Amino acid sequence: MRRFDKKLNINKVNLLFEQRYLKSKDIVNENISELEEDWKTNLAAGLASLAGSAGSAKTIDPKLPSTTQTTQRTSSPRPQTNVSDPFKIGQSTKSNSLLTINFSNSFESGGYRLNRNFQKGNIDKIKDYILNNPDTRYVIYITASESKVPNQEGFGIGELAKKRSEIIKELIASHIPIDNVDFKVQTMVGGPEWDNGDANDSKYTEHQYVTVEVFDEGSTPCALNSIKNKGRIATQANGFISNNVTITGSGSFEMRPGSIPDRLELIKNGNVIFDTRYYADKNLYGKEWNYTPLYVANLSELYAANKSADAFQNVSEDIKTFKSYDELVDFILKDKTLDIKKDTRREVKEGLDKLEQLWSAGQTEYLFYTIKPPSIATVEADIKNPIQLKTYSPLGSTQFGLKGLDCR
């Protein structure tokens, strides 16, 4: 005897329970849902397969009277409803959302209850995305708009949009963990005044929508005070990135790299709007050396091997070429009276040895860094218009910290 799919039917029971919950909350319409139809069809198929060990099995269609039932060997699968999926991941929008969903087609015409095609799969995608990134805090924006075509009886101006936003909020909140999610709701009435013409004219319908956007809550500049990095934290495997933070608040902050050079970039809408290039705010052996030899050697070696990496883009201003190894050392050395062979400090001796090896191997381009006071950046950002902050620390060991100065 064949057994019908127990796991599938357990899932169907759970989904049916969910549908009835939504009905109890007045979120879906009172008509029989597509899920219930699927459940009945699946149950009938299961009973049929239990009853049939050999020969034909009688398939029960719950929508037909018993006198019209026919005997079939197998039941035909229920055709899938062809519903477009507006869900996008990483879609470039004016608000830079992580996820964007259009729920406009999920409601009855002129009503607030969800229809049978309310796109539950998209709710699951929101849930999966948040569960897969549990360390991030999110803000979910629900925007509901209605046109100036009069609403159905019982709804004043703006009330239908408000009701729909409430329905979507409750629907999402019932599916996802809310300990790392905040909701923000915006409703509006837009478009031209109704001229008593066709209510389905695009000039009206384009203002009838419900969208859901998921954003990274991000950080304010002052919250960056907690970022203090020391030790080996950036490697080639992670693109030499030591920090990658979403800034969603306005203000100013400064970066203090110490004597080991690091780089800070601010990125908005995919474009770099601020770049310190590699710099240090201290010179380790400033009395004798213009630059610390080991840091120049390591930067130059990594640059030569990783020219296509983001960490080494747009550094041409800091690339120097030399005709001889002696010319290279002379450029780095500040105190021309110093006997460099007697300077056995690690960052000097190891650095000079590596520079000589690089030169012997044929390298003529060397990446330098600047030594200057801490860089201060001022940003204007919010959740819908964030700025990405990246710091690069290709030397592995780093000393830098970020400090917020003015938060608004």
mmCIF file of N, CA and C in Angstrom, residues 102-204:
data_model
loop_
_atom_site.group_PDB
_atom_site.id
_atom_site.type_symbol
_atom_site.label_atom_id
_atom_site.label_comp_id
_atom_site.label_asym_id
_atom_site.label_seq_id
_atom_site.Cartn_x
_atom_site.Cartn_y
_atom_site.Cartn_z
ATOM 1 N N ASN A 102 6.483 45.137 -4.049
ATOM 2 C CA ASN A 102 5.275 45.873 -4.406
ATOM 3 C C ASN A 102 4.073 44.988 -4.092
ATOM 4 N N PHE A 103 3.285 45.398 -3.110
ATOM 5 C CA PHE A 103 2.110 44.627 -2.709
ATOM 6 C C PHE A 103 0.816 45.186 -3.305
ATOM 7 N N SER A 104 0.931 46.044 -4.290
ATOM 8 C CA SER A 104 -0.255 46.726 -4.805
ATOM 9 C C SER A 104 -1.309 45.760 -5.328
ATOM 10 N N ASN A 105 -0.871 44.627 -5.911
ATOM 11 C CA ASN A 105 -1.828 43.674 -6.482
ATOM 12 C C ASN A 105 -2.312 42.643 -5.476
ATOM 13 N N SER A 106 -1.993 42.854 -4.210
ATOM 14 C CA SER A 106 -2.365 41.874 -3.190
ATOM 15 C C SER A 106 -3.725 42.151 -2.566
ATOM 16 N N PHE A 107 -4.324 43.271 -2.915
ATOM 17 C CA PHE A 107 -5.587 43.659 -2.287
ATOM 18 C C PHE A 107 -6.748 43.579 -3.263
ATOM 19 N N GLU A 108 -7.927 43.357 -2.683
ATOM 20 C CA GLU A 108 -9.144 43.449 -3.472
ATOM 21 C C GLU A 108 -9.261 44.867 -4.027
ATOM 22 N N SER A 109 -9.846 44.982 -5.189
ATOM 23 C CA SER A 109 -10.031 46.303 -5.782
ATOM 24 C C SER A 109 -10.877 47.181 -4.869
ATOM 25 N N GLY A 110 -10.295 48.307 -4.472
ATOM 26 C CA GLY A 110 -11.020 49.242 -3.618
ATOM 27 C C GLY A 110 -11.155 48.806 -2.180
ATOM 28 N N GLY A 111 -10.577 47.639 -1.812
ATOM 29 C CA GLY A 111 -10.726 47.133 -0.450
ATOM 30 C C GLY A 111 -9.397 47.029 0.267
ATOM 31 N N TYR A 112 -9.460 46.513 1.490
ATOM 32 C CA TYR A 112 -8.253 46.403 2.295
ATOM 33 C C TYR A 112 -7.886 44.976 2.628
ATOM 34 N N ARG A 113 -8.776 44.017 2.340
ATOM 35 C CA ARG A 113 -8.451 42.626 2.640
ATOM 36 C C ARG A 113 -7.555 42.059 1.544
ATOM 37 N N LEU A 114 -6.673 41.148 1.951
ATOM 38 C CA LEU A 114 -5.777 40.513 0.989
ATOM 39 C C LEU A 114 -6.542 39.544 0.106
ATOM 40 N N ASN A 115 -6.204 39.515 -1.178
ATOM 41 C CA ASN A 115 -6.803 38.515 -2.046
ATOM 42 C C ASN A 115 -5.981 37.231 -1.988
ATOM 43 N N ARG A 116 -6.362 36.236 -2.763
ATOM 44 C CA ARG A 116 -5.714 34.936 -2.650
ATOM 45 C C ARG A 116 -4.281 34.954 -3.178
ATOM 46 N N ASN A 117 -3.945 35.945 -3.966
ATOM 47 C CA ASN A 117 -2.593 36.044 -4.499
ATOM 48 C C ASN A 117 -1.773 37.091 -3.739
ATOM 49 N N PHE A 118 -1.835 37.031 -2.419
ATOM 50 C CA PHE A 118 -1.193 38.081 -1.638
ATOM 51 C C PHE A 118 0.322 37.891 -1.497
ATOM 52 N N GLN A 119 0.897 36.965 -2.280
ATOM 53 C CA GLN A 119 2.354 36.851 -2.399
ATOM 54 C C GLN A 119 3.030 36.454 -1.087
ATOM 55 N N LYS A 120 2.513 35.403 -0.476
ATOM 56 C CA LYS A 120 3.114 34.940 0.769
ATOM 57 C C LYS A 120 4.583 34.558 0.579
ATOM 58 N N GLY A 121 4.922 34.069 -0.626
ATOM 59 C CA GLY A 121 6.306 33.702 -0.879
ATOM 60 C C GLY A 121 7.260 34.855 -0.664
ATOM 61 N N ASN A 122 6.802 36.076 -0.941
ATOM 62 C CA ASN A 122 7.654 37.240 -0.741
ATOM 63 C C ASN A 122 7.839 37.553 0.735
ATOM 64 N N ILE A 123 6.801 37.294 1.531
ATOM 65 C CA ILE A 123 6.935 37.439 2.979
ATOM 66 C C ILE A 123 7.993 36.472 3.489
ATOM 67 N N ASP A 124 7.968 35.249 2.956
ATOM 68 C CA ASP A 124 8.964 34.255 3.364
ATOM 69 C C ASP A 124 10.369 34.710 2.992
ATOM 70 N N LYS A 125 10.508 35.411 1.860
ATOM 71 C CA LYS A 125 11.826 35.879 1.453
ATOM 72 C C LYS A 125 12.348 36.958 2.404
ATOM 73 N N ILE A 126 11.449 37.811 2.874
ATOM 74 C CA ILE A 126 11.850 38.800 3.882
ATOM 75 C C ILE A 126 12.317 38.078 5.144
ATOM 76 N N LYS A 127 11.524 37.106 5.563
ATOM 77 C CA LYS A 127 11.856 36.343 6.762
ATOM 78 C C LYS A 127 13.208 35.654 6.613
ATOM 79 N N ASP A 128 13.426 34.989 5.478
ATOM 80 C CA ASP A 128 14.684 34.271 5.262
ATOM 81 C C ASP A 128 15.865 35.234 5.249
ATOM 82 N N TYR A 129 15.685 36.391 4.608
ATOM 83 C CA TYR A 129 16.781 37.354 4.528
ATOM 84 C C TYR A 129 17.181 37.820 5.922
ATOM 85 N N ILE A 130 16.194 38.138 6.745
ATOM 86 C CA ILE A 130 16.479 38.632 8.095
ATOM 87 C C ILE A 130 17.080 37.542 8.968
ATOM 88 N N LEU A 131 16.577 36.318 8.837
ATOM 89 C CA LEU A 131 17.125 35.220 9.636
ATOM 90 C C LEU A 131 18.549 34.883 9.217
ATOM 91 N N ASN A 132 18.870 35.087 7.944
ATOM 92 C CA ASN A 132 20.220 34.798 7.468
ATOM 93 C C ASN A 132 21.215 35.896 7.822
ATOM 94 N N ASN A 133 20.719 37.034 8.304
ATOM 95 C CA ASN A 133 21.587 38.147 8.711
ATOM 96 C C ASN A 133 21.173 38.612 10.105
ATOM 97 N N PRO A 134 21.267 37.730 11.095
ATOM 98 C CA PRO A 134 20.701 38.017 12.419
ATOM 99 C C PRO A 134 21.424 39.114 13.197
ATOM 100 N N ASP A 135 22.642 39.441 12.810
ATOM 101 C CA ASP A 135 23.399 40.448 13.555
ATOM 102 C C ASP A 135 23.119 41.876 13.082
ATOM 103 N N THR A 136 22.295 42.011 12.067
ATOM 104 C CA THR A 136 21.962 43.327 11.532
ATOM 105 C C THR A 136 20.595 43.764 12.039
ATOM 106 N N ARG A 137 20.463 45.032 12.366
ATOM 107 C CA ARG A 137 19.156 45.582 12.715
ATOM 108 C C ARG A 137 18.548 46.199 11.463
ATOM 109 N N TYR A 138 17.240 45.994 11.307
ATOM 110 C CA TYR A 138 16.563 46.441 10.101
ATOM 111 C C TYR A 138 15.445 47.424 10.426
ATOM 112 N N VAL A 139 15.139 48.258 9.439
ATOM 113 C CA VAL A 139 13.951 49.104 9.475
ATOM 114 C C VAL A 139 13.129 48.761 8.239
ATOM 115 N N ILE A 140 11.878 48.415 8.455
ATOM 116 C CA ILE A 140 10.977 48.098 7.348
ATOM 117 C C ILE A 140 10.032 49.275 7.143
ATOM 118 N N TYR A 141 10.136 49.884 5.976
ATOM 119 C CA TYR A 141 9.271 51.002 5.609
ATOM 120 C C TYR A 141 8.088 50.479 4.802
ATOM 121 N N ILE A 142 6.897 50.807 5.256
ATOM 122 C CA ILE A 142 5.680 50.479 4.516
ATOM 123 C C ILE A 142 5.084 51.791 4.023
ATOM 124 N N THR A 143 4.963 51.912 2.718
ATOM 125 C CA THR A 143 4.404 53.127 2.119
ATOM 126 C C THR A 143 3.124 52.760 1.396
ATOM 127 N N ALA A 144 2.017 53.358 1.803
ATOM 128 C CA ALA A 144 0.715 53.092 1.177
ATOM 129 C C ALA A 144 0.153 54.401 0.642
ATOM 130 N N SER A 145 -0.273 54.365 -0.605
ATOM 131 C CA SER A 145 -0.798 55.567 -1.250
ATOM 132 C C SER A 145 -2.138 55.268 -1.888
ATOM 133 N N GLU A 146 -3.011 56.246 -1.883
ATOM 134 C CA GLU A 146 -4.279 56.135 -2.602
ATOM 135 C C GLU A 146 -4.459 57.377 -3.466
ATOM 136 N N SER A 147 -5.255 57.223 -4.506
ATOM 137 C CA SER A 147 -5.518 58.356 -5.395
ATOM 138 C C SER A 147 -6.660 59.198 -4.832
ATOM 139 N N LYS A 148 -7.017 60.220 -5.571
ATOM 140 C CA LYS A 148 -8.105 61.098 -5.131
ATOM 141 C C LYS A 148 -9.458 60.663 -5.667
ATOM 142 N N VAL A 149 -9.499 59.459 -6.263
ATOM 143 C CA VAL A 149 -10.796 58.863 -6.600
ATOM 144 C C VAL A 149 -11.475 58.500 -5.283
ATOM 145 N N PRO A 150 -12.731 58.862 -5.082
ATOM 146 C CA PRO A 150 -13.394 58.591 -3.797
ATOM 147 C C PRO A 150 -13.323 57.121 -3.417
ATOM 148 N N ASN A 151 -13.060 56.855 -2.133
ATOM 149 C CA ASN A 151 -13.019 55.482 -1.635
ATOM 150 C C ASN A 151 -14.416 54.901 -1.530
ATOM 151 N N GLN A 152 -14.459 53.584 -1.345
ATOM 152 C CA GLN A 152 -15.740 52.936 -1.138
ATOM 153 C C GLN A 152 -16.342 53.415 0.179
ATOM 154 N N GLU A 153 -17.631 53.182 0.323
ATOM 155 C CA GLU A 153 -18.346 53.667 1.492
ATOM 156 C C GLU A 153 -17.699 53.150 2.773
ATOM 157 N N GLY A 154 -17.534 54.028 3.728
ATOM 158 C CA GLY A 154 -16.946 53.654 5.005
ATOM 159 C C GLY A 154 -15.508 54.102 5.173
ATOM 160 N N PHE A 155 -14.904 54.587 4.091
ATOM 161 C CA PHE A 155 -13.517 55.048 4.155
ATOM 162 C C PHE A 155 -13.436 56.504 3.738
ATOM 163 N N GLY A 156 -12.905 57.321 4.643
ATOM 164 C CA GLY A 156 -12.674 58.714 4.311
ATOM 165 C C GLY A 156 -11.381 58.888 3.545
ATOM 166 N N ILE A 157 -11.024 60.105 3.271
ATOM 167 C CA ILE A 157 -9.800 60.388 2.530
ATOM 168 C C ILE A 157 -8.581 59.902 3.320
ATOM 169 N N GLY A 158 -7.781 59.083 2.691
ATOM 170 C CA GLY A 158 -6.565 58.567 3.316
ATOM 171 C C GLY A 158 -6.763 57.340 4.182
ATOM 172 N N GLU A 159 -8.012 56.983 4.495
ATOM 173 C CA GLU A 159 -8.253 55.880 5.432
ATOM 174 C C GLU A 159 -7.993 54.514 4.811
ATOM 175 N N LEU A 160 -8.240 54.381 3.499
ATOM 176 C CA LEU A 160 -7.989 53.096 2.851
ATOM 177 C C LEU A 160 -6.493 52.803 2.821
ATOM 178 N N ALA A 161 -5.688 53.781 2.476
ATOM 179 C CA ALA A 161 -4.234 53.594 2.471
ATOM 180 C C ALA A 161 -3.733 53.239 3.863
ATOM 181 N N LYS A 162 -4.264 53.904 4.872
ATOM 182 C CA LYS A 162 -3.862 53.614 6.248
ATOM 183 C C LYS A 162 -4.216 52.187 6.636
ATOM 184 N N LYS A 163 -5.425 51.754 6.282
ATOM 185 C CA LYS A 163 -5.869 50.405 6.628
ATOM 186 C C LYS A 163 -5.003 49.363 5.931
ATOM 187 N N ARG A 164 -4.677 49.600 4.666
ATOM 188 C CA ARG A 164 -3.843 48.650 3.940
ATOM 189 C C ARG A 164 -2.444 48.564 4.557
ATOM 190 N N SER A 165 -1.898 49.679 4.966
ATOM 191 C CA SER A 165 -0.563 49.656 5.586
ATOM 192 C C SER A 165 -0.594 48.870 6.886
ATOM 193 N N GLU A 166 -1.676 48.999 7.647
ATOM 194 C CA GLU A 166 -1.810 48.257 8.903
ATOM 195 C C GLU A 166 -1.885 46.756 8.639
ATOM 196 N N ILE A 167 -2.609 46.379 7.581
ATOM 197 C CA ILE A 167 -2.741 44.966 7.230
ATOM 198 C C ILE A 167 -1.374 44.383 6.873
ATOM 199 N N ILE A 168 -0.618 45.096 6.031
ATOM 200 C CA ILE A 168 0.694 44.601 5.615
ATOM 201 C C ILE A 168 1.643 44.522 6.809
ATOM 202 N N LYS A 169 1.593 45.511 7.685
ATOM 203 C CA LYS A 169 2.458 45.481 8.864
ATOM 204 C C LYS A 169 2.163 44.263 9.729
ATOM 205 N N GLU A 170 0.883 43.986 9.977
ATOM 206 C CA GLU A 170 0.533 42.837 10.810
ATOM 207 C C GLU A 170 0.914 41.537 10.117
ATOM 208 N N LEU A 171 0.758 41.496 8.807
ATOM 209 C CA LEU A 171 1.117 40.294 8.053
ATOM 210 C C LEU A 171 2.609 40.002 8.184
ATOM 211 N N ILE A 172 3.447 41.024 8.001
ATOM 212 C CA ILE A 172 4.895 40.826 8.094
ATOM 213 C C ILE A 172 5.301 40.482 9.527
ATOM 214 N N ALA A 173 4.737 41.213 10.500
ATOM 215 C CA ALA A 173 5.105 40.994 11.903
ATOM 216 C C ALA A 173 4.737 39.597 12.373
ATOM 217 N N SER A 174 3.721 38.991 11.750
ATOM 218 C CA SER A 174 3.303 37.645 12.157
ATOM 219 C C SER A 174 4.237 36.568 11.616
ATOM 220 N N HIS A 175 5.165 36.952 10.718
ATOM 221 C CA HIS A 175 6.032 35.964 10.088
ATOM 222 C C HIS A 175 7.498 36.086 10.468
ATOM 223 N N ILE A 176 7.935 37.237 10.936
ATOM 224 C CA ILE A 176 9.363 37.430 11.156
ATOM 225 C C ILE A 176 9.640 37.763 12.617
ATOM 226 N N PRO A 177 10.850 37.444 13.094
ATOM 227 C CA PRO A 177 11.228 37.873 14.446
ATOM 228 C C PRO A 177 11.351 39.391 14.475
ATOM 229 N N ILE A 178 10.791 40.020 15.486
ATOM 230 C CA ILE A 178 10.762 41.487 15.514
ATOM 231 C C ILE A 178 11.754 42.072 16.513
ATOM 232 N N ASP A 179 12.609 41.234 17.102
ATOM 233 C CA ASP A 179 13.562 41.776 18.070
ATOM 234 C C ASP A 179 14.670 42.580 17.408
ATOM 235 N N ASN A 180 14.895 42.399 16.105
ATOM 236 C CA ASN A 180 15.899 43.205 15.404
ATOM 237 C C ASN A 180 15.282 43.964 14.228
ATOM 238 N N VAL A 181 13.974 44.234 14.331
ATOM 239 C CA VAL A 181 13.260 44.928 13.255
ATOM 240 C C VAL A 181 12.396 46.044 13.834
ATOM 241 N N ASP A 182 12.465 47.213 13.221
ATOM 242 C CA ASP A 182 11.558 48.310 13.535
ATOM 243 C C ASP A 182 10.721 48.620 12.297
ATOM 244 N N PHE A 183 9.493 49.068 12.519
ATOM 245 C CA PHE A 183 8.595 49.416 11.413
ATOM 246 C C PHE A 183 8.391 50.924 11.360
ATOM 247 N N LYS A 184 8.331 51.428 10.154
ATOM 248 C CA LYS A 184 7.940 52.813 9.921
ATOM 249 C C LYS A 184 6.901 52.807 8.808
ATOM 250 N N VAL A 185 5.810 53.540 9.038
ATOM 251 C CA VAL A 185 4.689 53.532 8.094
ATOM 252 C C VAL A 185 4.434 54.943 7.598
ATOM 253 N N GLN A 186 4.235 55.068 6.302
ATOM 254 C CA GLN A 186 3.903 56.356 5.690
ATOM 255 C C GLN A 186 2.707 56.160 4.766
ATOM 256 N N THR A 187 1.699 56.987 4.920
ATOM 257 C CA THR A 187 0.540 56.940 4.032
ATOM 258 C C THR A 187 0.373 58.297 3.361
ATOM 259 N N MET A 188 -0.222 58.266 2.172
ATOM 260 C CA MET A 188 -0.380 59.523 1.428
ATOM 261 C C MET A 188 -1.548 59.428 0.466
ATOM 262 N N VAL A 189 -2.003 60.582 0.029
ATOM 263 C CA VAL A 189 -3.027 60.700 -1.004
ATOM 264 C C VAL A 189 -2.425 61.552 -2.105
ATOM 265 N N GLY A 190 -2.381 61.024 -3.329
ATOM 266 C CA GLY A 190 -1.690 61.740 -4.391
ATOM 267 C C GLY A 190 -2.424 61.724 -5.710
ATOM 268 N N GLY A 191 -1.855 62.455 -6.654
ATOM 269 C CA GLY A 191 -2.409 62.482 -7.992
ATOM 270 C C GLY A 191 -3.419 63.596 -8.202
ATOM 271 N N PRO A 192 -3.964 63.651 -9.418
ATOM 272 C CA PRO A 192 -4.923 64.713 -9.751
ATOM 273 C C PRO A 192 -6.278 64.506 -9.088
ATOM 274 N N GLU A 193 -7.040 65.588 -9.005
ATOM 275 C CA GLU A 193 -8.418 65.484 -8.514
ATOM 276 C C GLU A 193 -9.231 64.625 -9.481
ATOM 277 N N TRP A 194 -10.188 63.883 -8.940
ATOM 278 C CA TRP A 194 -11.026 63.021 -9.781
ATOM 279 C C TRP A 194 -11.964 63.879 -10.616
ATOM 280 N N ASP A 195 -12.035 63.562 -11.902
ATOM 281 C CA ASP A 195 -12.894 64.338 -12.804
ATOM 282 C C ASP A 195 -14.194 63.615 -13.132
ATOM 283 N N ASN A 196 -14.569 62.638 -12.255
ATOM 284 C CA ASN A 196 -15.782 61.832 -12.448
ATOM 285 C C ASN A 196 -15.701 60.966 -13.692
ATOM 286 N N GLY A 197 -14.483 60.765 -14.200
ATOM 287 C CA GLY A 197 -14.296 59.920 -15.370
ATOM 288 C C GLY A 197 -13.953 58.498 -14.984
ATOM 289 N N ASP A 198 -13.070 57.874 -15.759
ATOM 290 C CA ASP A 198 -12.699 56.481 -15.557
ATOM 291 C C ASP A 198 -11.787 56.354 -14.335
ATOM 292 N N ALA A 199 -12.258 55.676 -13.301
ATOM 293 C CA ALA A 199 -11.471 55.523 -12.073
ATOM 294 C C ALA A 199 -10.243 54.657 -12.289
ATOM 295 N N ASN A 200 -10.239 53.868 -13.391
ATOM 296 C CA ASN A 200 -9.101 53.000 -13.672
ATOM 297 C C ASN A 200 -8.079 53.639 -14.600
ATOM 298 N N ASP A 201 -8.248 54.917 -14.874
ATOM 299 C CA ASP A 201 -7.286 55.634 -15.694
ATOM 300 C C ASP A 201 -5.926 55.627 -14.992
ATOM 301 N N SER A 202 -4.852 55.438 -15.776
ATOM 302 C CA SER A 202 -3.511 55.333 -15.186
ATOM 303 C C SER A 202 -3.115 56.568 -14.389
ATOM 304 N N LYS A 203 -3.721 57.714 -14.731
ATOM 305 C CA LYS A 203 -3.363 58.924 -13.984
ATOM 306 C C LYS A 203 -3.824 58.835 -12.539
ATOM 307 N N TYR A 204 -4.763 57.930 -12.264
ATOM 308 C CA TYR A 204 -5.207 57.689 -10.888
ATOM 309 C C TYR A 204 -4.528 56.441 -10.305
#
